[in-house]
């Protein structure tokens, strides 16, 4: 639910540059209209693809790439897993991959592999896969393999896969760890770097995540040092920075979406982790009340 709430909170100001957002007035709660002229509590592709992935895993009790992609097609063509029966806010890389799969391409060749295919479209939906790997107590190698594979359905560049991998390690540390959120996230990043440093094939891409190696220093950066574009490394940094510099679910989500630009996805990624750490009961009730199809989402989460 943290993913959905973060997505909905950021939806009205998506693509609003930070400077313009500050002039307009920062987000203080669940708003409506804005970018897509939708009512308060409306979630976008981030939430839809996360729910499609979750439904597949919960229904089959396994991670089945073909079933997940089939559900993505249902979202893209029929508006399944959406607030109002129509897909919107569809990223180009995701759309191309889904189109290729729908038209018979091999599932392992659909995801974008170019440098320009490192948008947010796999990281924003990967949480259910991370939770599955954690719940099944998969080995690191097994877990990372699955996380990379499901990222690759749409975003098959190594950088996007590694961003999802780091997110997985952070989720495990948050669920496993003791101590503060900062301490748990640092443990997650330590585990991620230790994993990726073992294999030279990751070396070149690993250098792009260097700012996240020491989170105490990273947390001290000013907002002006944090980019909020749709680029996957920027997105991971923005979400972690928001988590590191707040002390509640509400504070975290507001800081995340008020970074502007790709606000819904930053909110979704930060919200997923914040939800795990702070718990459902600490999500503001007034936000939950307006989430579209809330009961259906809660039922799916409890499958």
JSON list of N, CA and C in Angstrom, two decimals, residues 42-81:
[
{"chain": "A", "resi": 42, "resn": "UNK", "atom": "N", "xyz": [-5.77, 9.02, -6.96]},
{"chain": "A", "resi": 42, "resn": "UNK", "atom": "CA", "xyz": [-5.57, 8.29, -8.22]},
{"chain": "A", "resi": 42, "resn": "UNK", "atom": "C", "xyz": [-4.11, 7.88, -8.36]},
{"chain": "A", "resi": 43, "resn": "UNK", "atom": "N", "xyz": [-3.88, 6.61, -8.64]},
{"chain": "A", "resi": 43, "resn": "UNK", "atom": "CA", "xyz": [-2.52, 6.11, -8.85]},
{"chain": "A", "resi": 43, "resn": "UNK", "atom": "C", "xyz": [-2.29, 5.86, -10.33]},
{"chain": "A", "resi": 44, "resn": "UNK", "atom": "N", "xyz": [-1.03, 5.76, -10.72]},
{"chain": "A", "resi": 44, "resn": "UNK", "atom": "CA", "xyz": [-0.65, 5.74, -12.13]},
{"chain": "A", "resi": 44, "resn": "UNK", "atom": "C", "xyz": [-0.06, 4.38, -12.52]},
{"chain": "A", "resi": 45, "resn": "UNK", "atom": "N", "xyz": [0.79, 4.40, -13.54]},
{"chain": "A", "resi": 45, "resn": "UNK", "atom": "CA", "xyz": [1.39, 3.15, -14.02]},
{"chain": "A", "resi": 45, "resn": "UNK", "atom": "C", "xyz": [2.25, 2.47, -12.96]},
{"chain": "A", "resi": 46, "resn": "UNK", "atom": "N", "xyz": [2.87, 3.25, -12.09]},
{"chain": "A", "resi": 46, "resn": "UNK", "atom": "CA", "xyz": [3.68, 2.67, -11.02]},
{"chain": "A", "resi": 46, "resn": "UNK", "atom": "C", "xyz": [2.85, 1.68, -10.20]},
{"chain": "A", "resi": 47, "resn": "UNK", "atom": "N", "xyz": [1.70, 2.16, -9.75]},
{"chain": "A", "resi": 47, "resn": "UNK", "atom": "CA", "xyz": [0.82, 1.32, -8.95]},
{"chain": "A", "resi": 47, "resn": "UNK", "atom": "C", "xyz": [0.22, 0.18, -9.76]},
{"chain": "A", "resi": 48, "resn": "UNK", "atom": "N", "xyz": [-0.17, 0.47, -10.99]},
{"chain": "A", "resi": 48, "resn": "UNK", "atom": "CA", "xyz": [-0.81, -0.55, -11.82]},
{"chain": "A", "resi": 48, "resn": "UNK", "atom": "C", "xyz": [0.11, -1.74, -12.08]},
{"chain": "A", "resi": 49, "resn": "UNK", "atom": "N", "xyz": [1.34, -1.46, -12.48]},
{"chain": "A", "resi": 49, "resn": "UNK", "atom": "CA", "xyz": [2.27, -2.54, -12.80]},
{"chain": "A", "resi": 49, "resn": "UNK", "atom": "C", "xyz": [2.74, -3.27, -11.54]},
{"chain": "A", "resi": 50, "resn": "UNK", "atom": "N", "xyz": [2.81, -2.55, -10.43]},
{"chain": "A", "resi": 50, "resn": "UNK", "atom": "CA", "xyz": [3.11, -3.22, -9.15]},
{"chain": "A", "resi": 50, "resn": "UNK", "atom": "C", "xyz": [1.99, -4.18, -8.78]},
{"chain": "A", "resi": 51, "resn": "UNK", "atom": "N", "xyz": [0.75, -3.75, -8.93]},
{"chain": "A", "resi": 51, "resn": "UNK", "atom": "CA", "xyz": [-0.39, -4.60, -8.60]},
{"chain": "A", "resi": 51, "resn": "UNK", "atom": "C", "xyz": [-0.49, -5.79, -9.55]},
{"chain": "A", "resi": 52, "resn": "UNK", "atom": "N", "xyz": [-0.21, -5.58, -10.82]},
{"chain": "A", "resi": 52, "resn": "UNK", "atom": "CA", "xyz": [-0.23, -6.68, -11.78]},
{"chain": "A", "resi": 52, "resn": "UNK", "atom": "C", "xyz": [0.81, -7.74, -11.41]},
{"chain": "A", "resi": 53, "resn": "UNK", "atom": "N", "xyz": [2.00, -7.28, -11.02]},
{"chain": "A", "resi": 53, "resn": "UNK", "atom": "CA", "xyz": [3.06, -8.20, -10.61]},
{"chain": "A", "resi": 53, "resn": "UNK", "atom": "C", "xyz": [2.67, -8.92, -9.33]},
{"chain": "A", "resi": 54, "resn": "UNK", "atom": "N", "xyz": [2.14, -8.18, -8.38]},
{"chain": "A", "resi": 54, "resn": "UNK", "atom": "CA", "xyz": [1.71, -8.78, -7.11]},
{"chain": "A", "resi": 54, "resn": "UNK", "atom": "C", "xyz": [0.63, -9.82, -7.33]},
{"chain": "A", "resi": 55, "resn": "UNK", "atom": "N", "xyz": [-0.36, -9.51, -8.16]},
{"chain": "A", "resi": 55, "resn": "UNK", "atom": "CA", "xyz": [-1.46, -10.43, -8.40]},
{"chain": "A", "resi": 55, "resn": "UNK", "atom": "C", "xyz": [-0.96, -11.73, -9.03]},
{"chain": "A", "resi": 56, "resn": "UNK", "atom": "N", "xyz": [-0.03, -11.60, -9.95]},
{"chain": "A", "resi": 56, "resn": "UNK", "atom": "CA", "xyz": [0.55, -12.79, -10.58]},
{"chain": "A", "resi": 56, "resn": "UNK", "atom": "C", "xyz": [1.25, -13.68, -9.55]},
{"chain": "A", "resi": 57, "resn": "UNK", "atom": "N", "xyz": [2.08, -13.07, -8.73]},
{"chain": "A", "resi": 57, "resn": "UNK", "atom": "CA", "xyz": [2.86, -13.84, -7.74]},
{"chain": "A", "resi": 57, "resn": "UNK", "atom": "C", "xyz": [1.94, -14.46, -6.70]},
{"chain": "A", "resi": 58, "resn": "UNK", "atom": "N", "xyz": [0.97, -13.70, -6.21]},
{"chain": "A", "resi": 58, "resn": "UNK", "atom": "CA", "xyz": [0.06, -14.22, -5.19]},
{"chain": "A", "resi": 58, "resn": "UNK", "atom": "C", "xyz": [-0.83, -15.33, -5.75]},
{"chain": "A", "resi": 59, "resn": "UNK", "atom": "N", "xyz": [-1.24, -15.20, -7.00]},
{"chain": "A", "resi": 59, "resn": "UNK", "atom": "CA", "xyz": [-2.12, -16.20, -7.61]},
{"chain": "A", "resi": 59, "resn": "UNK", "atom": "C", "xyz": [-1.39, -17.51, -7.88]},
{"chain": "A", "resi": 60, "resn": "UNK", "atom": "N", "xyz": [-0.17, -17.42, -8.39]},
{"chain": "A", "resi": 60, "resn": "UNK", "atom": "CA", "xyz": [0.58, -18.61, -8.79]},
{"chain": "A", "resi": 60, "resn": "UNK", "atom": "C", "xyz": [1.54, -19.11, -7.72]},
{"chain": "A", "resi": 61, "resn": "UNK", "atom": "N", "xyz": [1.78, -18.30, -6.71]},
{"chain": "A", "resi": 61, "resn": "UNK", "atom": "CA", "xyz": [2.76, -18.62, -5.66]},
{"chain": "A", "resi": 61, "resn": "UNK", "atom": "C", "xyz": [4.14, -18.87, -6.24]},
{"chain": "A", "resi": 62, "resn": "UNK", "atom": "N", "xyz": [4.44, -18.18, -7.30]},
{"chain": "A", "resi": 62, "resn": "UNK", "atom": "CA", "xyz": [5.77, -18.23, -7.90]},
{"chain": "A", "resi": 62, "resn": "UNK", "atom": "C", "xyz": [5.93, -17.00, -8.78]},
{"chain": "A", "resi": 63, "resn": "UNK", "atom": "N", "xyz": [7.13, -16.80, -9.28]},
{"chain": "A", "resi": 63, "resn": "UNK", "atom": "CA", "xyz": [7.38, -15.69, -10.21]},
{"chain": "A", "resi": 63, "resn": "UNK", "atom": "C", "xyz": [7.43, -16.26, -11.61]},
{"chain": "A", "resi": 64, "resn": "UNK", "atom": "N", "xyz": [6.42, -15.95, -12.40]},
{"chain": "A", "resi": 64, "resn": "UNK", "atom": "CA", "xyz": [6.29, -16.46, -13.77]},
{"chain": "A", "resi": 64, "resn": "UNK", "atom": "C", "xyz": [6.36, -15.29, -14.74]},
{"chain": "A", "resi": 65, "resn": "UNK", "atom": "N", "xyz": [7.48, -15.11, -15.43]},
{"chain": "A", "resi": 65, "resn": "UNK", "atom": "CA", "xyz": [7.64, -13.94, -16.31]},
{"chain": "A", "resi": 65, "resn": "UNK", "atom": "C", "xyz": [6.54, -13.83, -17.37]},
{"chain": "A", "resi": 66, "resn": "UNK", "atom": "N", "xyz": [6.15, -14.95, -17.97]},
{"chain": "A", "resi": 66, "resn": "UNK", "atom": "CA", "xyz": [5.12, -14.89, -19.00]},
{"chain": "A", "resi": 66, "resn": "UNK", "atom": "C", "xyz": [3.78, -14.45, -18.43]},
{"chain": "A", "resi": 67, "resn": "UNK", "atom": "N", "xyz": [3.44, -14.94, -17.26]},
{"chain": "A", "resi": 67, "resn": "UNK", "atom": "CA", "xyz": [2.17, -14.54, -16.64]},
{"chain": "A", "resi": 67, "resn": "UNK", "atom": "C", "xyz": [2.20, -13.06, -16.28]},
{"chain": "A", "resi": 68, "resn": "UNK", "atom": "N", "xyz": [3.33, -12.59, -15.78]},
{"chain": "A", "resi": 68, "resn": "UNK", "atom": "CA", "xyz": [3.45, -11.17, -15.44]},
{"chain": "A", "resi": 68, "resn": "UNK", "atom": "C", "xyz": [3.29, -10.31, -16.69]},
{"chain": "A", "resi": 69, "resn": "UNK", "atom": "N", "xyz": [3.97, -10.69, -17.76]},
{"chain": "A", "resi": 69, "resn": "UNK", "atom": "CA", "xyz": [3.86, -9.90, -19.00]},
{"chain": "A", "resi": 69, "resn": "UNK", "atom": "C", "xyz": [2.46, -9.96, -19.58]},
{"chain": "A", "resi": 70, "resn": "UNK", "atom": "N", "xyz": [1.80, -11.09, -19.46]},
{"chain": "A", "resi": 70, "resn": "UNK", "atom": "CA", "xyz": [0.41, -11.20, -19.93]},
{"chain": "A", "resi": 70, "resn": "UNK", "atom": "C", "xyz": [-0.48, -10.22, -19.17]},
{"chain": "A", "resi": 71, "resn": "UNK", "atom": "N", "xyz": [-0.24, -10.08, -17.89]},
{"chain": "A", "resi": 71, "resn": "UNK", "atom": "CA", "xyz": [-1.01, -9.12, -17.09]},
{"chain": "A", "resi": 71, "resn": "UNK", "atom": "C", "xyz": [-0.65, -7.67, -17.47]},
{"chain": "A", "resi": 72, "resn": "UNK", "atom": "N", "xyz": [0.60, -7.44, -17.83]},
{"chain": "A", "resi": 72, "resn": "UNK", "atom": "CA", "xyz": [0.98, -6.11, -18.32]},
{"chain": "A", "resi": 72, "resn": "UNK", "atom": "C", "xyz": [0.23, -5.78, -19.61]},
{"chain": "A", "resi": 73, "resn": "UNK", "atom": "N", "xyz": [0.06, -6.78, -20.47]},
{"chain": "A", "resi": 73, "resn": "UNK", "atom": "CA", "xyz": [-0.71, -6.58, -21.70]},
{"chain": "A", "resi": 73, "resn": "UNK", "atom": "C", "xyz": [-2.16, -6.22, -21.34]},
{"chain": "A", "resi": 74, "resn": "UNK", "atom": "N", "xyz": [-2.72, -6.91, -20.37]},
{"chain": "A", "resi": 74, "resn": "UNK", "atom": "CA", "xyz": [-4.08, -6.61, -19.93]},
{"chain": "A", "resi": 74, "resn": "UNK", "atom": "C", "xyz": [-4.22, -5.20, -19.41]},
{"chain": "A", "resi": 75, "resn": "UNK", "atom": "N", "xyz": [-3.19, -4.74, -18.72]},
{"chain": "A", "resi": 75, "resn": "UNK", "atom": "CA", "xyz": [-3.19, -3.34, -18.25]},
{"chain": "A", "resi": 75, "resn": "UNK", "atom": "C", "xyz": [-3.12, -2.39, -19.44]},
{"chain": "A", "resi": 76, "resn": "UNK", "atom": "N", "xyz": [-2.21, -2.65, -20.35]},
{"chain": "A", "resi": 76, "resn": "UNK", "atom": "CA", "xyz": [-1.95, -1.76, -21.48]},
{"chain": "A", "resi": 76, "resn": "UNK", "atom": "C", "xyz": [-3.14, -1.69, -22.44]},
{"chain": "A", "resi": 77, "resn": "UNK", "atom": "N", "xyz": [-3.75, -2.84, -22.71]},
{"chain": "A", "resi": 77, "resn": "UNK", "atom": "CA", "xyz": [-4.82, -2.90, -23.71]},
{"chain": "A", "resi": 77, "resn": "UNK", "atom": "C", "xyz": [-6.22, -2.74, -23.13]},
{"chain": "A", "resi": 78, "resn": "UNK", "atom": "N", "xyz": [-6.44, -3.27, -21.93]},
{"chain": "A", "resi": 78, "resn": "UNK", "atom": "CA", "xyz": [-7.80, -3.33, -21.39]},
{"chain": "A", "resi": 78, "resn": "UNK", "atom": "C", "xyz": [-8.00, -2.48, -20.14]},
{"chain": "A", "resi": 79, "resn": "UNK", "atom": "N", "xyz": [-6.94, -1.85, -19.66]},
{"chain": "A", "resi": 79, "resn": "UNK", "atom": "CA", "xyz": [-7.08, -1.02, -18.47]},
{"chain": "A", "resi": 79, "resn": "UNK", "atom": "C", "xyz": [-7.23, -1.80, -17.18]},
{"chain": "A", "resi": 80, "resn": "UNK", "atom": "N", "xyz": [-6.78, -3.06, -17.17]},
{"chain": "A", "resi": 80, "resn": "UNK", "atom": "CA", "xyz": [-6.80, -3.83, -15.94]},
{"chain": "A", "resi": 80, "resn": "UNK", "atom": "C", "xyz": [-5.80, -3.24, -14.94]},
{"chain": "A", "resi": 81, "resn": "UNK", "atom": "N", "xyz": [-6.07, -3.42, -13.67]},
{"chain": "A", "resi": 81, "resn": "UNK", "atom": "CA", "xyz": [-5.20, -2.92, -12.59]},
{"chain": "A", "resi": 81, "resn": "UNK", "atom": "C", "xyz": [-5.07, -1.39, -12.60]}
]
